[in-house]
Short mmCIF file of C-alpha atoms in Angstrom, two decimals:
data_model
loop_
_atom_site.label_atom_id
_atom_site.label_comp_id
_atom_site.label_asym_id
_atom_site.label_seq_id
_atom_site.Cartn_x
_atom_site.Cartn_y
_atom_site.Cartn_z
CA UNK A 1 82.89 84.26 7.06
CA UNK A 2 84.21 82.47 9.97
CA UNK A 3 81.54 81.18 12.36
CA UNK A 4 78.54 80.91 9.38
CA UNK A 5 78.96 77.59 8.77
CA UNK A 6 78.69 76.54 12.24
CA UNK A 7 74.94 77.04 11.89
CA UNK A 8 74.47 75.73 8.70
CA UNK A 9 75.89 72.08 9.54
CA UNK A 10 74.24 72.46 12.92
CA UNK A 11 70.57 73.31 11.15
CA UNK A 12 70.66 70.06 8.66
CA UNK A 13 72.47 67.48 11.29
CA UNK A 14 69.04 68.31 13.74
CA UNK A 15 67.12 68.17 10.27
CA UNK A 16 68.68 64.88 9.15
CA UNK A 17 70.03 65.72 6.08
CA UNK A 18 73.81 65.39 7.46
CA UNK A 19 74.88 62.35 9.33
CA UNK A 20 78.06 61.00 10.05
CA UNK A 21 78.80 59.15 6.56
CA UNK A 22 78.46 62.43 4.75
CA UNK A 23 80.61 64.03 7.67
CA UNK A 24 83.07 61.59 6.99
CA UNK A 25 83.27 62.37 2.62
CA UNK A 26 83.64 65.30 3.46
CA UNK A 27 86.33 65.12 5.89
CA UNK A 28 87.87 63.42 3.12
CA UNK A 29 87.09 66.26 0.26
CA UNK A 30 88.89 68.70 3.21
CA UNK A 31 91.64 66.07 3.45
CA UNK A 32 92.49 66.57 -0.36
CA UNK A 33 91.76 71.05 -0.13
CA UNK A 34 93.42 71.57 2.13
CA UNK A 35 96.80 70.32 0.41
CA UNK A 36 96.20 71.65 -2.66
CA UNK A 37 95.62 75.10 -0.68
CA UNK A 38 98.90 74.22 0.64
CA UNK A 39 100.53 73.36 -2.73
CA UNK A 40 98.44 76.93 -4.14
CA UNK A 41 100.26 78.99 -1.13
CA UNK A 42 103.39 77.19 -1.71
CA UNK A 43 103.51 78.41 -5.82
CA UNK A 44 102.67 81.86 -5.28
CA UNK A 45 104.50 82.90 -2.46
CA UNK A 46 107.39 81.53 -4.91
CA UNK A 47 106.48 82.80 -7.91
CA UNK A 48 106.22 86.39 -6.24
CA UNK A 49 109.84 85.92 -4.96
CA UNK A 50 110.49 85.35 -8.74
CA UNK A 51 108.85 88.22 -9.65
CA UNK A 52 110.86 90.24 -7.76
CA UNK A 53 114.05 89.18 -8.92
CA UNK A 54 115.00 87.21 -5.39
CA UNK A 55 117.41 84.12 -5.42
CA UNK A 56 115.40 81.39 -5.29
CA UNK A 57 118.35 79.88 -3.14
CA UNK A 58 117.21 82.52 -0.40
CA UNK A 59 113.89 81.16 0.25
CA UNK A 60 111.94 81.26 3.11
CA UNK A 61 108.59 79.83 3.21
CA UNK A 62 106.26 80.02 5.91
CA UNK A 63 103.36 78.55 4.49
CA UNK A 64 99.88 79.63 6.06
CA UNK A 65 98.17 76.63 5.54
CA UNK A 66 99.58 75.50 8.63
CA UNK A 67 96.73 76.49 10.69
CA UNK A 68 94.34 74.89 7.62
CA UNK A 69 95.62 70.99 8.37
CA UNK A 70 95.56 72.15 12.27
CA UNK A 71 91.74 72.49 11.69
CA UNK A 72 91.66 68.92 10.51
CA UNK A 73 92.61 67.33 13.87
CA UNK A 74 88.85 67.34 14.71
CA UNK A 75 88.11 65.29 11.76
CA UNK A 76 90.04 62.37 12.78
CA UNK A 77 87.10 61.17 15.39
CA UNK A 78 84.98 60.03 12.71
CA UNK A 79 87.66 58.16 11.31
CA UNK A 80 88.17 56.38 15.03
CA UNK A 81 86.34 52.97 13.96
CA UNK A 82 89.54 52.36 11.85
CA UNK A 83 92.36 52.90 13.82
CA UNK A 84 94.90 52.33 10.92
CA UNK A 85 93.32 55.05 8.47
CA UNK A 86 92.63 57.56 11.69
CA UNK A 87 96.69 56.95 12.55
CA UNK A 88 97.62 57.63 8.98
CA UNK A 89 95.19 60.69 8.43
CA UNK A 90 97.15 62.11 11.98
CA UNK A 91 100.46 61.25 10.48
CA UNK A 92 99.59 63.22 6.88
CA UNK A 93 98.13 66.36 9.30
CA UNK A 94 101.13 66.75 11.27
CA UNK A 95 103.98 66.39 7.78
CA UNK A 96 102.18 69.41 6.70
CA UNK A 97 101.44 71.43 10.26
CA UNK A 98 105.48 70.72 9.91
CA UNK A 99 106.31 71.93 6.53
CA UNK A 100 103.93 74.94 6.96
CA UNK A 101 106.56 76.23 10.03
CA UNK A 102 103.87 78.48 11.54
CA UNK A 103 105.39 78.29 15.14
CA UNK A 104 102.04 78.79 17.26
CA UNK A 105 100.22 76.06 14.48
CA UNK A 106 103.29 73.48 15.77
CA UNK A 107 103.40 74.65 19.21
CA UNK A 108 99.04 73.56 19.50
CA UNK A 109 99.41 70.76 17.06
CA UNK A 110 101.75 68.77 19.38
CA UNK A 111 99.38 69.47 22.14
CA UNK A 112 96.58 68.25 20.43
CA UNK A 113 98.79 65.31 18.98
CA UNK A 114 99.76 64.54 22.62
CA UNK A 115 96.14 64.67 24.17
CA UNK A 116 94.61 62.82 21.09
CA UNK A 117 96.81 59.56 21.90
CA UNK A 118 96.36 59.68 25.52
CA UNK A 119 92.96 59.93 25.17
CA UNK A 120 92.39 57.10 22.40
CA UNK A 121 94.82 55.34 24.96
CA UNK A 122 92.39 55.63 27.61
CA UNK A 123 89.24 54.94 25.82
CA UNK A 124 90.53 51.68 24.39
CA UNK A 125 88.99 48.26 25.18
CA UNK A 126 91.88 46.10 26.55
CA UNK A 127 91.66 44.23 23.07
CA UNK A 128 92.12 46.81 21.33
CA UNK A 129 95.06 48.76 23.69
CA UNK A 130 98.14 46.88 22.50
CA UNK A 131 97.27 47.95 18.69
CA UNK A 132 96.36 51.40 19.52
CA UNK A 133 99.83 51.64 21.97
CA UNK A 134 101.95 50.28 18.92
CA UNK A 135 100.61 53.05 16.80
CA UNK A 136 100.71 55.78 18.97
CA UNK A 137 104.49 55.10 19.98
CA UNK A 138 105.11 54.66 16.14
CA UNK A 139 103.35 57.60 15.28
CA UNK A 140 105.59 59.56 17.96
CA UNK A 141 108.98 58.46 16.65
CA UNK A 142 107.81 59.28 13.34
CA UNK A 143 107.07 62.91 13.98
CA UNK A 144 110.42 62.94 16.16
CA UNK A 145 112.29 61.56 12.82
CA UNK A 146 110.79 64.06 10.64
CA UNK A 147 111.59 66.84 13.12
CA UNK A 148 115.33 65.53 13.28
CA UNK A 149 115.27 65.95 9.39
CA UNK A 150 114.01 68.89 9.34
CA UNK A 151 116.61 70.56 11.46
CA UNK A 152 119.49 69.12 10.42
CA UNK A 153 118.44 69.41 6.53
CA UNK A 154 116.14 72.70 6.55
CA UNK A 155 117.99 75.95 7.39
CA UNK A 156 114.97 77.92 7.89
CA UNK A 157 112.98 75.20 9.54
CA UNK A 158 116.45 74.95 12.04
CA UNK A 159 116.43 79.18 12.28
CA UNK A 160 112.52 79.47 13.22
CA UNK A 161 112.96 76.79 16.34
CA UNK A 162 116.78 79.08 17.27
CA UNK A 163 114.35 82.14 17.23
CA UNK A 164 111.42 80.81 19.27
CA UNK A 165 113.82 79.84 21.71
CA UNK A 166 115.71 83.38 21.82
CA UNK A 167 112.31 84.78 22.33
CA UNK A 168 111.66 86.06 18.88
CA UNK A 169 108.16 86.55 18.55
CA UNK A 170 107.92 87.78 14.80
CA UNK A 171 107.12 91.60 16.04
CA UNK A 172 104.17 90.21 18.43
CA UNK A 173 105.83 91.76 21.38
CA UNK A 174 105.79 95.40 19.68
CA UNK A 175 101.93 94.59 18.56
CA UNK A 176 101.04 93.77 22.19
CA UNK A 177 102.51 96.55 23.62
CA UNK A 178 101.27 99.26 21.00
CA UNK A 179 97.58 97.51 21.55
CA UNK A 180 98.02 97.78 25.42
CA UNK A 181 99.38 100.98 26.01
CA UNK A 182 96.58 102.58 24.00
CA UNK A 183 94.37 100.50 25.62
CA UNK A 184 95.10 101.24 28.82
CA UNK A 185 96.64 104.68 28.50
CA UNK A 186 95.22 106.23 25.01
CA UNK A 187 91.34 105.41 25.09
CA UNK A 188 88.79 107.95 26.64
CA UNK A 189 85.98 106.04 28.64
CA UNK A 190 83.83 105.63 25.58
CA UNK A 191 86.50 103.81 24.10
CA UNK A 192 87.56 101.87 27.04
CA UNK A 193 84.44 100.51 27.52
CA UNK A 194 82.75 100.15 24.35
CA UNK A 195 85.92 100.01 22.11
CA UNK A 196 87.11 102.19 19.23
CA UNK A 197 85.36 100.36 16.70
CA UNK A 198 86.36 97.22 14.09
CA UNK A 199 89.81 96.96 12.94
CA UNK A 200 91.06 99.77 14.93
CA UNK A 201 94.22 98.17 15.58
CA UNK A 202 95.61 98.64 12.21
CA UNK A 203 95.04 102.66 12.98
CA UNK A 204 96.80 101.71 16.85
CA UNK A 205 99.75 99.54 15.41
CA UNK A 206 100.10 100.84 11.95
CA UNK A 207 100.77 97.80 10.61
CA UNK A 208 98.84 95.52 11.02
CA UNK A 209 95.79 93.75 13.54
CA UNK A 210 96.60 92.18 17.51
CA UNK A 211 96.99 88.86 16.33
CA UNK A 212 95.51 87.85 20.19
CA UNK A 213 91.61 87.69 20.17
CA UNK A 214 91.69 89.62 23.79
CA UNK A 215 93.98 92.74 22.86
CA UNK A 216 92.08 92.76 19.65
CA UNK A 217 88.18 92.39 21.24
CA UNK A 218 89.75 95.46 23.92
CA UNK A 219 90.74 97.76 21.27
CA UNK A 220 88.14 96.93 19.31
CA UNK A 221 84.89 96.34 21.34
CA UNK A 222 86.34 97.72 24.74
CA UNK A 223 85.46 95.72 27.75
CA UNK A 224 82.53 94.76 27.10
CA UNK A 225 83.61 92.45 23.67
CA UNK A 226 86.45 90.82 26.39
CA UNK A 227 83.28 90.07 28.64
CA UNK A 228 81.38 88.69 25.76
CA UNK A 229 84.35 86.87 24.56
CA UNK A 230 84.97 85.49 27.66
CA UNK A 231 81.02 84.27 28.39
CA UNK A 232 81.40 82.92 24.75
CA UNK A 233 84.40 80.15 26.15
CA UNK A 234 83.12 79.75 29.74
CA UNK A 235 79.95 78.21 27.79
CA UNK A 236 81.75 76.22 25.43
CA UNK A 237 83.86 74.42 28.08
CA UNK A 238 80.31 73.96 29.88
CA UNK A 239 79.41 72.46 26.26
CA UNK A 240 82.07 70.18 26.74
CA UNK A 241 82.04 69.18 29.73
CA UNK A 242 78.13 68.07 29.47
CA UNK A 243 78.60 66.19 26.68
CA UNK A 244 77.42 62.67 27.00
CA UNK A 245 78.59 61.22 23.88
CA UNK A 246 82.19 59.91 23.90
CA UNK A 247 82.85 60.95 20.29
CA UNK A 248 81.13 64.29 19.80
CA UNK A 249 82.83 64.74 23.30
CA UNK A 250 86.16 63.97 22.07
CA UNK A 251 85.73 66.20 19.07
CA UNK A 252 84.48 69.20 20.90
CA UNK A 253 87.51 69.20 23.09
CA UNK A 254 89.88 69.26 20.32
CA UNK A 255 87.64 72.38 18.56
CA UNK A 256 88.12 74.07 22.08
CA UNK A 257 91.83 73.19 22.71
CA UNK A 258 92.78 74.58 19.12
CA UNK A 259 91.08 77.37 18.96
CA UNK A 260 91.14 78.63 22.87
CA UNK A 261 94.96 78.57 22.14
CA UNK A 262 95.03 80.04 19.32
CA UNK A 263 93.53 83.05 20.88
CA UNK A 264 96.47 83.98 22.75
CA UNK A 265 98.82 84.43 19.78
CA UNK A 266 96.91 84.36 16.79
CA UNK A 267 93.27 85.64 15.44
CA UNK A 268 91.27 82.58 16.30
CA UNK A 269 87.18 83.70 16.60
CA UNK A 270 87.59 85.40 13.27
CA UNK A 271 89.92 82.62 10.98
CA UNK A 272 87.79 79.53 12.50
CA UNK A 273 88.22 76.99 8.99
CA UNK A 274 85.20 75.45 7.65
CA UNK A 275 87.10 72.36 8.42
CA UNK A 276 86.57 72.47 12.04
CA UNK A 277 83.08 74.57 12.22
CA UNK A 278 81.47 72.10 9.96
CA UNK A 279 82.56 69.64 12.74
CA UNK A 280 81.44 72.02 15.44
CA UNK A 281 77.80 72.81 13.71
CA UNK A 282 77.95 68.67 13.02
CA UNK A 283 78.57 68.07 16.90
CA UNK A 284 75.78 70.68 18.20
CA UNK A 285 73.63 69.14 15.49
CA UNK A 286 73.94 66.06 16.34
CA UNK A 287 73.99 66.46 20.72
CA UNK A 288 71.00 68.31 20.21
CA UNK A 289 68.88 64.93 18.11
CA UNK A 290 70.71 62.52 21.05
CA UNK A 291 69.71 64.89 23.48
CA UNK A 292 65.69 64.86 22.24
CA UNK A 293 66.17 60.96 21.77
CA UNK A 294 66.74 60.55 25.04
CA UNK A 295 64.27 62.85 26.60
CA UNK A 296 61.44 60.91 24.25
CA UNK A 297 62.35 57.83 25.67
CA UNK A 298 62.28 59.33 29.10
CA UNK A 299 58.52 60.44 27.98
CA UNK A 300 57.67 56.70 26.58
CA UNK A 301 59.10 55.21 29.83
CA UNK A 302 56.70 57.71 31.89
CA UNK A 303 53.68 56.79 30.05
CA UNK A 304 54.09 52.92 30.21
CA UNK A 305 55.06 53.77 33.86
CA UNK A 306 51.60 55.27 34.25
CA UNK A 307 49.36 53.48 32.11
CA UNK A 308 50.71 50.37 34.00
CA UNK A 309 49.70 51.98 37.39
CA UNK A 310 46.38 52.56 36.33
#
């Protein structure tokens, strides 16, 4: 369910039938899903409170969907050859990362908000800096405006900052340390190395699964799923770091900043949204055509090399 569609949008970008204009319509169709996802969450989660007979009065929303408008951050690269419409996409992503008030979604969206304008910063033309500078620093106080209103005018939204600061880690910490104490003191050597099989941390926490991709791979798949899972990121960041192309470049880093975080404090290989693994299949698609481009040239420039030598 999860990393599917990485291959699919990776199989028809090498075949053709994908390229960056239908990448970006459908970065737009995502644009419009993903809030009325957040606008679907947002109804039933309240009218199960009413169900229930709650005072309305008493709500408090955390709104998944978070995480779904985090996914769009890689999008905005396609949108880079207008700087106004990619700085007004960003703006619309981070209201609702915001309004969702999943903590860890904030906590990487800020990253990724911070190393997206230093880095359109840096790959700006000296024409083109000024412009970008204006909207990045307007962009900024923006956010820091919105965040102001939300503390001083959202109890809940002021309460979930107070308890992320007191350490309050929504029953993580009792997760963790039921998934690492069995891990470490509860498994027989079977277990420890090969895991206890899918989903076995509902059985070891009773209530529900890790919510980190390593305790979860360990209790799961043992020590060898952790190595797997760890050969699985070393060779992404090698992905990254090869990449030639400035853009695809720029988008793979954001894929592996969200998600690499994610999987410290949240389930990350396993919830991947179709809006960022269609831009992850799109960006191995695509390497992969500039990649044979390249090496056909190389070929073409050989040949004339040699018939001219003859």
């Amino acid at each position: 369910n999860s990393l599917l569609p990485i291959y699919f949008f990776y199989y028809f970008t090498r075949k053709g039938t994908i390229d960056e204009n239908l990448i970006k319509y459908l970065a737009c169709f995502f644009l419009v899903v993903a809030l009325l996802e957040y606008i679907a969450n947002e109804y039933s989660y309240i009218k199960s409170i009413e169900s229930m007979k709650f005072d309305m009065d008493d709500l408090e929303i955390v709104n998944n969907t978070g995480y779904v408008f985090l996914a769009l951050f890689p999008a905005l690269i396609i949108f880079g050859k207008n700087r106004i419409v990619q700085y007004a996409i960003l703006m619309y992503v981070m209201i609702f990362v915001l309004l969702g008030m999943k903590r860890g979604a904030i906590l990487i969206s800020f990253i990724c908000l911070l190393f997206f304008l230093w880095k359109n910063m840096k790959n700006q033309s000296r024409m083109r800096l000024i412009g970008t500078v204006v909207l990045s620093i307007t962009i900024l106080v923006a956010v820091s405006l919105i965040i102001q209103y939300l503390i001083k005018y959202d109890v809940f939204f002021y309460a979930r900052i107070k308890d992320t600061l007191n350490g309050n880690s929504s029953g993580r910490d009792y997760l963790y340390d039921a998934c690492i104490d069995y891990f470490l003191h509860q498994t027989t050597d079977f277990q420890f190395f090969l895991g206890s099989g899918a989903m076995s941390t509902l059985y070891v926490t009773g209530v529900n699964v890790a919510h980190n991709d390593w305790l979860e791979l360990a209790i799961n798949q043992g020590i060898l799923g952790v190595l797997v899972y760890m050969f699985y990121w070393v060779v992404f960041f090698i992905l990254v770091v090869r990449t030639k192309n400035e853009r695809l470049k720029f988008m793979l880093e954001l894929i592996f900043l969200i998600y690499f975080l994610q999987t410290f404090f949240s389930m990350s290989y396993a919830a991947m949204s179709i809006y960022s693994t269609s831009m992850l299949g799109y960006c191995l698609g695509r390497s992969y055509v500039l990649s044979n481009m390249k090496h056909t040239d190389e070929l073409l420039y050989l040949n004339d090399q040699n018939s001219l030598s003859y």
